[in-house]
mmCIF file of C-alpha atoms in Angstrom:
data_model
loop_
_atom_site.group_PDB
_atom_site.id
_atom_site.type_symbol
_atom_site.label_atom_id
_atom_site.label_comp_id
_atom_site.label_asym_id
_atom_site.label_seq_id
_atom_site.Cartn_x
_atom_site.Cartn_y
_atom_site.Cartn_z
ATOM 1 C CA UNK A 218 -34.506 46.459 7.497
ATOM 2 C CA UNK A 219 -34.457 42.801 8.498
ATOM 3 C CA UNK A 220 -31.495 40.618 7.779
ATOM 4 C CA UNK A 221 -32.110 38.274 4.905
ATOM 5 C CA UNK A 222 -30.656 34.822 4.443
ATOM 6 C CA UNK A 223 -30.661 32.559 1.408
ATOM 7 C CA UNK A 224 -30.496 28.822 1.929
ATOM 8 C CA UNK A 225 -28.966 26.337 -0.499
ATOM 9 C CA UNK A 226 -29.862 22.697 -0.052
ATOM 10 C CA UNK A 227 -29.900 19.390 -1.921
ATOM 11 C CA UNK A 228 -31.710 17.060 0.478
ATOM 12 C CA UNK A 229 -34.177 16.940 3.316
ATOM 13 C CA UNK A 230 -33.064 20.322 4.605
ATOM 14 C CA UNK A 231 -33.243 19.527 8.282
ATOM 15 C CA UNK A 232 -30.869 22.380 9.063
ATOM 16 C CA UNK A 233 -33.010 24.693 6.943
ATOM 17 C CA UNK A 234 -36.070 23.687 8.962
ATOM 18 C CA UNK A 235 -34.219 24.211 12.235
ATOM 19 C CA UNK A 236 -33.282 27.727 11.109
ATOM 20 C CA UNK A 237 -36.875 28.336 10.047
ATOM 21 C CA UNK A 238 -38.163 27.231 13.457
ATOM 22 C CA UNK A 239 -35.605 29.309 15.325
ATOM 23 C CA UNK A 240 -36.796 32.353 13.374
ATOM 24 C CA UNK A 241 -40.440 31.543 14.210
ATOM 25 C CA UNK A 242 -39.545 31.172 17.885
ATOM 26 C CA UNK A 243 -37.794 34.522 17.913
ATOM 27 C CA UNK A 244 -34.388 33.003 18.575
ATOM 28 C CA UNK A 245 -32.997 34.305 15.307
ATOM 29 C CA UNK A 246 -33.939 37.698 13.911
ATOM 30 C CA UNK A 247 -33.806 37.126 10.153
ATOM 31 C CA UNK A 248 -35.923 36.393 7.120
ATOM 32 C CA UNK A 249 -35.415 33.517 4.762
ATOM 33 C CA UNK A 250 -35.505 35.340 1.439
ATOM 34 C CA UNK A 251 -34.777 32.345 -0.792
ATOM 35 C CA UNK A 252 -34.504 28.564 -0.634
ATOM 36 C CA UNK A 253 -32.543 27.310 -3.610
ATOM 37 C CA UNK A 254 -31.968 23.687 -4.544
ATOM 38 C CA UNK A 255 -30.051 21.924 -7.288
ATOM 39 C CA UNK A 256 -32.553 19.054 -7.025
ATOM 40 C CA UNK A 257 -36.115 19.817 -8.077
ATOM 41 C CA UNK A 258 -37.488 17.114 -5.802
ATOM 42 C CA UNK A 259 -35.336 17.751 -2.759
ATOM 43 C CA UNK A 260 -37.658 17.288 0.229
ATOM 44 C CA UNK A 261 -36.286 20.504 1.710
ATOM 45 C CA UNK A 262 -37.312 22.470 -1.389
ATOM 46 C CA UNK A 263 -40.798 20.946 -1.374
ATOM 47 C CA UNK A 264 -41.123 21.795 2.300
ATOM 48 C CA UNK A 265 -40.050 25.403 1.622
ATOM 49 C CA UNK A 266 -42.800 25.661 -1.008
ATOM 50 C CA UNK A 267 -45.361 24.257 1.441
ATOM 51 C CA UNK A 268 -44.263 26.889 3.940
ATOM 52 C CA UNK A 269 -44.782 29.586 1.352
ATOM 53 C CA UNK A 270 -41.127 30.595 1.217
ATOM 54 C CA UNK A 271 -39.589 31.874 -2.036
ATOM 55 C CA UNK A 272 -38.318 28.610 -3.496
ATOM 56 C CA UNK A 273 -36.135 28.055 -6.534
ATOM 57 C CA UNK A 274 -34.930 24.996 -8.374
ATOM 58 C CA UNK A 275 -31.732 25.726 -10.251
ATOM 59 C CA UNK A 276 -30.239 23.154 -12.590
ATOM 60 C CA UNK A 277 -26.520 22.608 -12.090
ATOM 61 C CA UNK A 278 -26.136 20.354 -15.127
ATOM 62 C CA UNK A 279 -23.953 23.191 -16.361
ATOM 63 C CA UNK A 280 -22.247 24.361 -13.179
ATOM 64 C CA UNK A 281 -21.281 27.809 -14.428
ATOM 65 C CA UNK A 282 -24.868 28.514 -15.528
ATOM 66 C CA UNK A 283 -26.257 27.044 -12.313
ATOM 67 C CA UNK A 284 -24.003 29.244 -10.216
ATOM 68 C CA UNK A 285 -24.813 32.292 -12.303
ATOM 69 C CA UNK A 286 -28.535 31.784 -11.820
ATOM 70 C CA UNK A 287 -28.053 31.096 -8.114
ATOM 71 C CA UNK A 288 -26.034 34.310 -7.751
ATOM 72 C CA UNK A 289 -28.699 36.252 -9.653
ATOM 73 C CA UNK A 290 -31.462 34.987 -7.352
ATOM 74 C CA UNK A 291 -29.392 35.714 -4.245
ATOM 75 C CA UNK A 292 -28.684 39.256 -5.384
ATOM 76 C CA UNK A 293 -32.239 39.951 -6.556
ATOM 77 C CA UNK A 294 -33.623 38.671 -3.285
ATOM 78 C CA UNK A 295 -31.187 40.892 -1.374
ATOM 79 C CA UNK A 296 -29.647 38.174 0.782
ATOM 80 C CA UNK A 297 -27.151 39.333 3.396
ATOM 81 C CA UNK A 298 -25.907 35.816 4.037
ATOM 82 C CA UNK A 299 -25.925 32.498 2.169
ATOM 83 C CA UNK A 300 -26.333 29.384 4.302
ATOM 84 C CA UNK A 301 -25.434 26.014 2.839
ATOM 85 C CA UNK A 302 -27.617 23.375 4.436
ATOM 86 C CA UNK A 303 -26.758 20.028 2.938
ATOM 87 C CA UNK A 304 -25.909 21.519 -0.447
ATOM 88 C CA UNK A 305 -24.055 18.694 -2.156
ATOM 89 C CA UNK A 306 -22.047 20.682 -4.677
ATOM 90 C CA UNK A 307 -18.663 22.320 -4.392
ATOM 91 C CA UNK A 308 -19.016 25.995 -5.253
ATOM 92 C CA UNK A 309 -16.441 27.379 -7.664
ATOM 93 C CA UNK A 310 -13.724 29.781 -6.533
ATOM 94 C CA UNK A 311 -15.459 32.410 -8.669
ATOM 95 C CA UNK A 312 -18.742 32.043 -6.825
ATOM 96 C CA UNK A 313 -17.024 31.980 -3.444
ATOM 97 C CA UNK A 314 -15.074 35.149 -4.232
ATOM 98 C CA UNK A 315 -18.216 36.901 -5.454
ATOM 99 C CA UNK A 316 -19.810 36.340 -2.033
ATOM 100 C CA UNK A 317 -16.630 36.495 0.012
ATOM 101 C CA UNK A 318 -17.328 36.303 3.753
ATOM 102 C CA UNK A 319 -21.037 35.877 3.054
ATOM 103 C CA UNK A 320 -21.333 32.092 2.807
ATOM 104 C CA UNK A 321 -21.663 29.763 5.778
ATOM 105 C CA UNK A 322 -21.632 25.987 5.811
ATOM 106 C CA UNK A 323 -22.220 23.408 8.508
ATOM 107 C CA UNK A 324 -20.198 20.211 8.621
ATOM 108 C CA UNK A 325 -20.862 17.182 10.853
ATOM 109 C CA UNK A 326 -17.396 16.850 12.387
ATOM 110 C CA UNK A 327 -14.929 18.829 14.474
ATOM 111 C CA UNK A 328 -13.004 20.281 11.587
ATOM 112 C CA UNK A 329 -10.221 20.026 10.540
ATOM 113 C CA UNK A 330 -10.827 16.361 11.410
ATOM 114 C CA UNK A 331 -12.917 14.446 8.895
ATOM 115 C CA UNK A 332 -13.672 16.875 6.059
ATOM 116 C CA UNK A 333 -15.632 15.650 3.069
ATOM 117 C CA UNK A 334 -18.347 13.045 2.815
ATOM 118 C CA UNK A 335 -19.597 10.713 5.542
ATOM 119 C CA UNK A 336 -17.844 12.675 8.262
ATOM 120 C CA UNK A 337 -19.772 10.946 11.035
ATOM 121 C CA UNK A 338 -18.803 7.494 9.747
ATOM 122 C CA UNK A 339 -15.210 8.635 9.287
ATOM 123 C CA UNK A 340 -15.137 9.790 12.916
ATOM 124 C CA UNK A 341 -16.796 6.617 14.174
ATOM 125 C CA UNK A 342 -14.375 4.365 12.327
ATOM 126 C CA UNK A 343 -11.327 6.402 13.349
ATOM 127 C CA UNK A 344 -12.304 5.762 16.946
ATOM 128 C CA UNK A 345 -12.353 9.324 18.267
ATOM 129 C CA UNK A 346 -13.942 9.721 21.700
ATOM 130 C CA UNK A 347 -15.478 13.088 20.791
ATOM 131 C CA UNK A 348 -16.823 14.383 17.518
ATOM 132 C CA UNK A 349 -19.211 17.226 16.802
ATOM 133 C CA UNK A 350 -20.075 19.787 14.188
ATOM 134 C CA UNK A 351 -18.620 22.964 12.777
ATOM 135 C CA UNK A 352 -20.112 26.110 11.245
ATOM 136 C CA UNK A 353 -17.529 27.802 9.046
ATOM 137 C CA UNK A 354 -17.200 30.420 6.391
ATOM 138 C CA UNK A 355 -16.870 28.883 2.958
ATOM 139 C CA UNK A 356 -13.607 29.512 1.179
ATOM 140 C CA UNK A 357 -12.165 28.017 -1.983
ATOM 141 C CA UNK A 358 -11.257 24.709 -0.300
ATOM 142 C CA UNK A 359 -13.436 21.855 0.949
ATOM 143 C CA UNK A 360 -14.617 22.398 4.546
ATOM 144 C CA UNK A 361 -11.555 24.560 5.093
ATOM 145 C CA UNK A 362 -12.794 28.095 5.843
ATOM 146 C CA UNK A 363 -12.542 30.034 9.120
ATOM 147 C CA UNK A 364 -14.585 28.493 11.947
ATOM 148 C CA UNK A 365 -17.487 30.441 13.479
ATOM 149 C CA UNK A 366 -18.785 27.890 15.974
ATOM 150 C CA UNK A 367 -18.347 24.269 16.975
ATOM 151 C CA UNK A 368 -20.175 21.863 19.241
ATOM 152 C CA UNK A 369 -18.919 18.691 20.887
ATOM 153 C CA UNK A 370 -20.670 15.322 20.771
ATOM 154 C CA UNK A 371 -19.368 12.374 22.772
ATOM 155 C CA UNK A 372 -18.900 9.064 20.987
ATOM 156 C CA UNK A 373 -20.051 6.086 23.032
ATOM 157 C CA UNK A 374 -18.622 2.590 23.022
ATOM 158 C CA UNK A 375 -21.992 1.186 21.935
ATOM 159 C CA UNK A 376 -22.541 3.819 19.259
ATOM 160 C CA UNK A 377 -23.266 3.293 15.591
ATOM 161 C CA UNK A 378 -22.478 5.778 12.816
ATOM 162 C CA UNK A 379 -26.237 6.336 12.536
ATOM 163 C CA UNK A 380 -26.800 7.053 16.232
ATOM 164 C CA UNK A 381 -23.764 9.311 16.315
ATOM 165 C CA UNK A 382 -24.997 11.180 13.227
ATOM 166 C CA UNK A 383 -28.382 11.749 14.893
ATOM 167 C CA UNK A 384 -26.832 13.209 18.030
ATOM 168 C CA UNK A 385 -24.538 15.407 15.947
ATOM 169 C CA UNK A 386 -27.540 16.581 13.918
ATOM 170 C CA UNK A 387 -29.299 17.765 17.061
ATOM 171 C CA UNK A 388 -26.285 19.954 17.825
ATOM 172 C CA UNK A 389 -26.181 21.188 14.223
ATOM 173 C CA UNK A 390 -29.756 22.369 14.598
ATOM 174 C CA UNK A 391 -28.736 24.483 17.568
ATOM 175 C CA UNK A 392 -25.407 25.940 16.542
ATOM 176 C CA UNK A 393 -26.211 26.831 12.952
ATOM 177 C CA UNK A 394 -28.788 29.413 14.021
ATOM 178 C CA UNK A 395 -26.477 30.673 16.771
ATOM 179 C CA UNK A 396 -23.647 31.072 14.285
ATOM 180 C CA UNK A 397 -25.913 32.846 11.787
ATOM 181 C CA UNK A 398 -26.937 35.250 14.524
ATOM 182 C CA UNK A 399 -23.306 35.948 15.431
ATOM 183 C CA UNK A 400 -22.409 36.634 11.817
ATOM 184 C CA UNK A 401 -25.506 38.750 11.068
ATOM 185 C CA UNK A 402 -24.811 40.809 14.183
ATOM 186 C CA UNK A 403 -21.557 41.622 12.459
ATOM 187 C CA UNK A 404 -19.672 41.841 15.728
ATOM 188 C CA UNK A 405 -16.723 39.737 14.690
ATOM 189 C CA UNK A 406 -13.222 40.202 13.394
ATOM 190 C CA UNK A 407 -11.115 37.647 11.565
ATOM 191 C CA UNK A 408 -7.475 37.494 12.673
ATOM 192 C CA UNK A 409 -5.570 35.125 10.433
ATOM 193 C CA UNK A 410 -8.054 32.250 10.392
ATOM 194 C CA UNK A 411 -9.489 32.978 13.855
ATOM 195 C CA UNK A 412 -13.053 34.301 13.985
ATOM 196 C CA UNK A 413 -13.272 36.402 17.131
ATOM 197 C CA UNK A 414 -16.390 37.930 18.599
ATOM 198 C CA UNK A 415 -16.493 41.329 20.185
ATOM 199 C CA UNK A 416 -18.635 41.685 23.258
ATOM 200 C CA UNK A 417 -21.652 43.844 22.471
ATOM 201 C CA UNK B 107 2.254 -8.685 41.265
ATOM 202 C CA UNK B 108 1.929 -4.944 40.676
ATOM 203 C CA UNK B 109 1.635 -3.545 37.194
ATOM 204 C CA UNK B 110 4.867 -1.958 36.055
ATOM 205 C CA UNK B 111 5.192 0.963 33.698
ATOM 206 C CA UNK B 112 8.265 2.353 31.984
ATOM 207 C CA UNK B 113 8.342 6.027 31.082
ATOM 208 C CA UNK B 114 10.250 7.537 28.163
ATOM 209 C CA UNK B 115 10.836 11.275 28.208
ATOM 210 C CA UNK B 116 13.050 13.967 26.687
ATOM 211 C CA UNK B 117 12.054 17.098 28.618
ATOM 212 C CA UNK B 118 10.621 18.307 31.866
ATOM 213 C CA UNK B 119 8.448 15.239 32.238
ATOM 214 C CA UNK B 120 5.374 16.968 33.613
ATOM 215 C CA UNK B 121 3.208 14.044 32.510
ATOM 216 C CA UNK B 122 5.640 11.643 34.190
ATOM 217 C CA UNK B 123 5.312 13.630 37.429
ATOM 218 C CA UNK B 124 1.515 13.667 37.159
ATOM 219 C CA UNK B 125 1.544 9.878 36.782
ATOM 220 C CA UNK B 126 3.929 9.592 39.735
ATOM 221 C CA UNK B 127 1.635 11.720 41.902
ATOM 222 C CA UNK B 128 -1.464 9.808 40.878
ATOM 223 C CA UNK B 129 0.286 6.604 41.944
ATOM 224 C CA UNK B 130 1.235 8.180 45.313
ATOM 225 C CA UNK B 131 -2.356 9.304 45.832
ATOM 226 C CA UNK B 132 -3.672 5.834 45.127
ATOM 227 C CA UNK B 133 -5.480 6.906 41.969
ATOM 228 C CA UNK B 134 -3.378 4.611 39.799
ATOM 229 C CA UNK B 135 -2.294 1.181 40.976
ATOM 230 C CA UNK B 136 1.087 0.750 39.267
ATOM 231 C CA UNK B 137 4.816 1.008 39.812
ATOM 232 C CA UNK B 138 7.168 3.080 37.720
ATOM 233 C CA UNK B 139 9.859 0.502 37.000
ATOM 234 C CA UNK B 140 12.021 2.685 34.738
ATOM 235 C CA UNK B 141 12.367 6.281 33.602
ATOM 236 C CA UNK B 142 14.389 6.395 30.403
ATOM 237 C CA UNK B 143 15.568 9.527 28.610
ATOM 238 C CA UNK B 144 17.462 10.189 25.412
ATOM 239 C CA UNK B 145 18.792 13.388 27.023
ATOM 240 C CA UNK B 146 21.133 12.978 29.987
ATOM 241 C CA UNK B 147 20.121 16.352 31.391
ATOM 242 C CA UNK B 148 16.385 16.174 30.783
ATOM 243 C CA UNK B 149 14.788 17.766 33.880
ATOM 244 C CA UNK B 150 12.360 14.846 34.018
ATOM 245 C CA UNK B 151 15.237 12.364 34.259
ATOM 246 C CA UNK B 152 16.976 14.388 36.984
ATOM 247 C CA UNK B 153 13.698 14.555 38.899
ATOM 248 C CA UNK B 154 13.268 10.785 38.591
ATOM 249 C CA UNK B 155 16.735 10.307 40.092
ATOM 250 C CA UNK B 156 15.880 12.672 42.952
ATOM 251 C CA UNK B 157 12.761 10.644 43.615
ATOM 252 C CA UNK B 158 14.848 7.472 43.772
ATOM 253 C CA UNK B 159 13.230 5.900 40.720
ATOM 254 C CA UNK B 160 15.245 3.600 38.437
ATOM 255 C CA UNK B 161 16.538 6.140 35.908
ATOM 256 C CA UNK B 162 18.391 5.525 32.687
ATOM 257 C CA UNK B 163 20.018 7.774 30.127
ATOM 258 C CA UNK B 164 20.180 6.061 26.746
ATOM 259 C CA UNK B 165 22.036 7.684 23.872
ATOM 260 C CA UNK B 166 20.098 7.726 20.619
ATOM 261 C CA UNK B 167 23.014 9.031 18.556
ATOM 262 C CA UNK B 168 22.708 5.667 16.868
ATOM 263 C CA UNK B 169 18.960 5.085 16.865
ATOM 264 C CA UNK B 170 19.087 1.328 16.404
ATOM 265 C CA UNK B 171 21.479 0.952 19.352
ATOM 266 C CA UNK B 172 19.451 3.396 21.436
ATOM 267 C CA UNK B 173 16.262 1.471 20.791
ATOM 268 C CA UNK B 174 17.969 -1.836 21.490
ATOM 269 C CA UNK B 175 19.227 -0.615 24.843
ATOM 270 C CA UNK B 176 15.830 0.906 25.663
ATOM 271 C CA UNK B 177 14.133 -2.397 24.825
ATOM 272 C CA UNK B 178 16.634 -4.297 26.934
ATOM 273 C CA UNK B 179 15.987 -2.048 29.971
ATOM 274 C CA UNK B 180 12.209 -2.288 29.499
ATOM 275 C CA UNK B 181 12.341 -6.066 29.349
ATOM 276 C CA UNK B 182 14.797 -6.455 32.221
ATOM 277 C CA UNK B 183 12.688 -4.174 34.383
ATOM 278 C CA UNK B 184 9.600 -6.215 33.501
ATOM 279 C CA UNK B 185 7.464 -3.312 32.257
ATOM 280 C CA UNK B 186 3.895 -4.169 31.338
ATOM 281 C CA UNK B 187 3.361 -0.847 29.581
ATOM 282 C CA UNK B 188 5.573 1.845 28.043
ATOM 283 C CA UNK B 189 4.352 5.431 28.438
ATOM 284 C CA UNK B 190 5.826 8.121 26.230
ATOM 285 C CA UNK B 191 5.743 11.408 28.107
ATOM 286 C CA UNK B 192 7.267 14.071 25.915
ATOM 287 C CA UNK B 193 9.674 11.645 24.254
ATOM 288 C CA UNK B 194 10.837 13.611 21.237
ATOM 289 C CA UNK B 195 11.895 10.737 18.996
ATOM 290 C CA UNK B 196 9.938 8.686 16.527
ATOM 291 C CA UNK B 197 10.247 5.023 17.437
ATOM 292 C CA UNK B 198 11.050 2.673 14.581
ATOM 293 C CA UNK B 199 8.499 0.235 13.215
ATOM 294 C CA UNK B 200 10.703 -2.525 14.607
ATOM 295 C CA UNK B 201 10.538 -1.187 18.127
ATOM 296 C CA UNK B 202 6.795 -0.541 17.879
ATOM 297 C CA UNK B 203 6.149 -4.090 16.652
ATOM 298 C CA UNK B 204 8.308 -5.560 19.418
ATOM 299 C CA UNK B 205 6.026 -3.895 21.989
ATOM 300 C CA UNK B 206 2.838 -4.030 19.993
ATOM 301 C CA UNK B 207 -0.158 -2.759 21.965
ATOM 302 C CA UNK B 208 2.132 -1.955 24.914
ATOM 303 C CA UNK B 209 3.105 1.644 24.111
ATOM 304 C CA UNK B 210 0.967 4.677 24.950
ATOM 305 C CA UNK B 211 1.558 8.292 23.982
ATOM 306 C CA UNK B 212 -0.186 11.528 24.868
ATOM 307 C CA UNK B 213 -0.623 14.269 22.306
ATOM 308 C CA UNK B 214 -1.846 17.838 22.977
ATOM 309 C CA UNK B 215 -4.638 17.963 20.403
ATOM 310 C CA UNK B 216 -7.859 16.209 19.512
ATOM 311 C CA UNK B 217 -6.352 13.765 17.055
ATOM 312 C CA UNK B 218 -6.561 13.298 14.115
ATOM 313 C CA UNK B 219 -6.484 17.132 14.074
ATOM 314 C CA UNK B 220 -3.029 18.650 14.471
ATOM 315 C CA UNK B 221 -0.588 15.745 14.677
ATOM 316 C CA UNK B 222 3.126 16.466 14.952
ATOM 317 C CA UNK B 223 4.948 19.320 16.630
ATOM 318 C CA UNK B 224 3.426 22.440 18.193
ATOM 319 C CA UNK B 225 -0.064 20.985 18.166
ATOM 320 C CA UNK B 226 -1.443 23.657 20.503
ATOM 321 C CA UNK B 227 -0.141 26.452 18.273
ATOM 322 C CA UNK B 228 -1.447 24.670 15.193
ATOM 323 C CA UNK B 229 -4.904 24.479 16.793
ATOM 324 C CA UNK B 230 -4.794 28.092 17.950
ATOM 325 C CA UNK B 231 -3.823 29.374 14.517
ATOM 326 C CA UNK B 232 -6.377 27.204 12.721
ATOM 327 C CA UNK B 233 -9.050 28.879 14.798
ATOM 328 C CA UNK B 234 -10.780 25.829 16.251
ATOM 329 C CA UNK B 235 -13.208 26.571 19.056
ATOM 330 C CA UNK B 236 -12.290 23.385 20.933
ATOM 331 C CA UNK B 237 -9.037 21.541 21.218
ATOM 332 C CA UNK B 238 -7.846 19.038 23.792
ATOM 333 C CA UNK B 239 -5.570 16.067 24.209
ATOM 334 C CA UNK B 240 -5.453 12.436 23.193
ATOM 335 C CA UNK B 241 -3.955 9.299 24.722
ATOM 336 C CA UNK B 242 -3.386 6.708 22.036
ATOM 337 C CA UNK B 243 -1.586 3.467 21.388
ATOM 338 C CA UNK B 244 1.575 4.020 19.404
ATOM 339 C CA UNK B 245 1.645 2.448 15.986
ATOM 340 C CA UNK B 246 4.090 2.814 13.103
ATOM 341 C CA UNK B 247 2.750 6.259 12.111
ATOM 342 C CA UNK B 248 3.040 9.656 13.787
ATOM 343 C CA UNK B 249 0.258 10.249 16.355
ATOM 344 C CA UNK B 250 -1.897 7.823 14.390
ATOM 345 C CA UNK B 251 -2.615 4.853 16.658
ATOM 346 C CA UNK B 252 -5.954 3.788 18.194
ATOM 347 C CA UNK B 253 -7.336 6.304 20.694
ATOM 348 C CA UNK B 254 -7.781 5.309 24.351
ATOM 349 C CA UNK B 255 -9.028 8.584 25.810
ATOM 350 C CA UNK B 256 -9.510 12.232 24.871
ATOM 351 C CA UNK B 257 -10.359 15.393 26.756
ATOM 352 C CA UNK B 258 -11.828 18.631 25.464
ATOM 353 C CA UNK B 259 -10.435 22.096 26.120
ATOM 354 C CA UNK B 260 -12.293 25.194 24.979
ATOM 355 C CA UNK B 261 -10.358 27.822 23.037
ATOM 356 C CA UNK B 262 -11.186 31.384 24.084
ATOM 357 C CA UNK B 263 -11.221 34.488 21.925
ATOM 358 C CA UNK B 264 -8.577 36.095 24.138
ATOM 359 C CA UNK B 265 -6.405 32.988 24.284
ATOM 360 C CA UNK B 266 -2.747 32.679 23.407
ATOM 361 C CA UNK B 267 -1.016 29.460 22.277
ATOM 362 C CA UNK B 268 0.752 29.478 25.648
ATOM 363 C CA UNK B 269 -2.416 29.832 27.743
ATOM 364 C CA UNK B 270 -4.157 27.194 25.645
ATOM 365 C CA UNK B 271 -1.177 24.835 26.043
ATOM 366 C CA UNK B 272 -1.309 25.261 29.831
ATOM 367 C CA UNK B 273 -5.002 24.414 30.013
ATOM 368 C CA UNK B 274 -4.490 21.416 27.735
ATOM 369 C CA UNK B 275 -1.595 20.265 29.930
ATOM 370 C CA UNK B 276 -3.840 20.231 32.995
ATOM 371 C CA UNK B 277 -6.156 17.837 31.153
ATOM 372 C CA UNK B 278 -3.202 15.733 30.002
ATOM 373 C CA UNK B 279 -2.199 15.290 33.628
ATOM 374 C CA UNK B 280 -5.636 13.865 34.381
ATOM 375 C CA UNK B 281 -6.384 11.671 31.412
ATOM 376 C CA UNK B 282 -2.986 10.038 30.980
ATOM 377 C CA UNK B 283 -3.251 8.276 34.333
ATOM 378 C CA UNK B 284 -6.893 7.405 33.652
ATOM 379 C CA UNK B 285 -5.957 5.924 30.295
ATOM 380 C CA UNK B 286 -3.052 3.973 31.785
ATOM 381 C CA UNK B 287 -5.437 2.538 34.367
ATOM 382 C CA UNK B 288 -7.920 1.520 31.667
ATOM 383 C CA UNK B 289 -5.205 -0.213 29.663
ATOM 384 C CA UNK B 290 -3.554 -1.902 32.651
ATOM 385 C CA UNK B 291 -6.958 -3.181 33.765
ATOM 386 C CA UNK B 292 -6.960 -4.943 30.417
ATOM 387 C CA UNK B 293 -10.720 -4.596 30.039
ATOM 388 C CA UNK B 294 -10.697 -3.338 26.493
ATOM 389 C CA UNK B 295 -11.119 -4.691 23.006
ATOM 390 C CA UNK B 296 -9.967 -3.068 19.782
ATOM 391 C CA UNK B 297 -12.498 -3.243 16.932
ATOM 392 C CA UNK B 298 -10.924 -1.849 13.797
ATOM 393 C CA UNK B 299 -9.358 1.275 15.260
ATOM 394 C CA UNK B 300 -11.932 1.682 18.031
ATOM 395 C CA UNK B 301 -10.744 1.035 21.578
ATOM 396 C CA UNK B 302 -13.815 -0.131 23.510
ATOM 397 C CA UNK B 303 -14.020 -0.692 27.231
ATOM 398 C CA UNK B 304 -15.905 -3.531 28.806
ATOM 399 C CA UNK B 305 -17.794 -2.760 31.967
ATOM 400 C CA UNK B 306 -16.174 -4.564 34.896
#
């Protein structure tokens, strides 16, 4: 049986589309079994509908109810892995524990530097010479879970936060699918906080 | 007149020796005008003496007096730049202001991740996939000043904090001299916290 991933998004869903394309191209062996959004008009959700993927708007006006419905969809659809792709809500500790070790997120910085919002602008303004992106398991904190994969992006003297964000996004589109593959292949162990991959 | 650098160290001074060798090899056009240590038996200080460099032990039992004597030596020796190379004391805001923009430090992590002690072990245990080192101007905080140069070091699954520290150290030995050269060449501007280099 194929490996099934659910995607949660709030915006344009560019990482969702990159995952979708990597599946089409045979780079990632998985099915997208649900695209769930807390915003009914999120461009990523509309795109998922256009593509004929199982698409769900879930209201988070009441967070507990929103999470409950999200969990129900995920379980009904038989997702093996939940991938946050620009999902702009913090999931409760309850939700995270329910899907422990089954939720991935991507963050546009080299964590633990620059967690939270506007990570690319934070990095730019701090004056780091390298930034990047991080795929990590989601735990109860914000951008704090064990790291699966990172990529490096150089910051140039003549950069802008926007240009830097675009270059980071291109790396996100690559490493998220690679990280999903690593996790779905289930060939890893977690020692302390270190995610280590066994050679196949 | 040659550019003169003063070095402050507390330990073996491997970064001091790398700077010394880069000067010998013509990679860095500067003179080491003083090697100052807060430990009379620091191997780096003994090595400096062996090499015939102007070497000074300064007691920091009383920090204010220690800093005053250090400042006096630096000024008498006509240093253009002060390079901390494993100097295990926090310099006071007074001292930092007196030599504003004239003090560099090297730190074995990709700041702002993992400031403070045992940065390599911190990075290893956090589970980052990349770490590195950072040369930065010293300001009143701990490892918080504007960044001049960074280098990336990959963390391997079969790493140890010790092996990682050794690989980071090799990069430190390269980038510290490169950063010193950039600063001595005086072809930079600081915008906010960003240290930007003008093309010569």
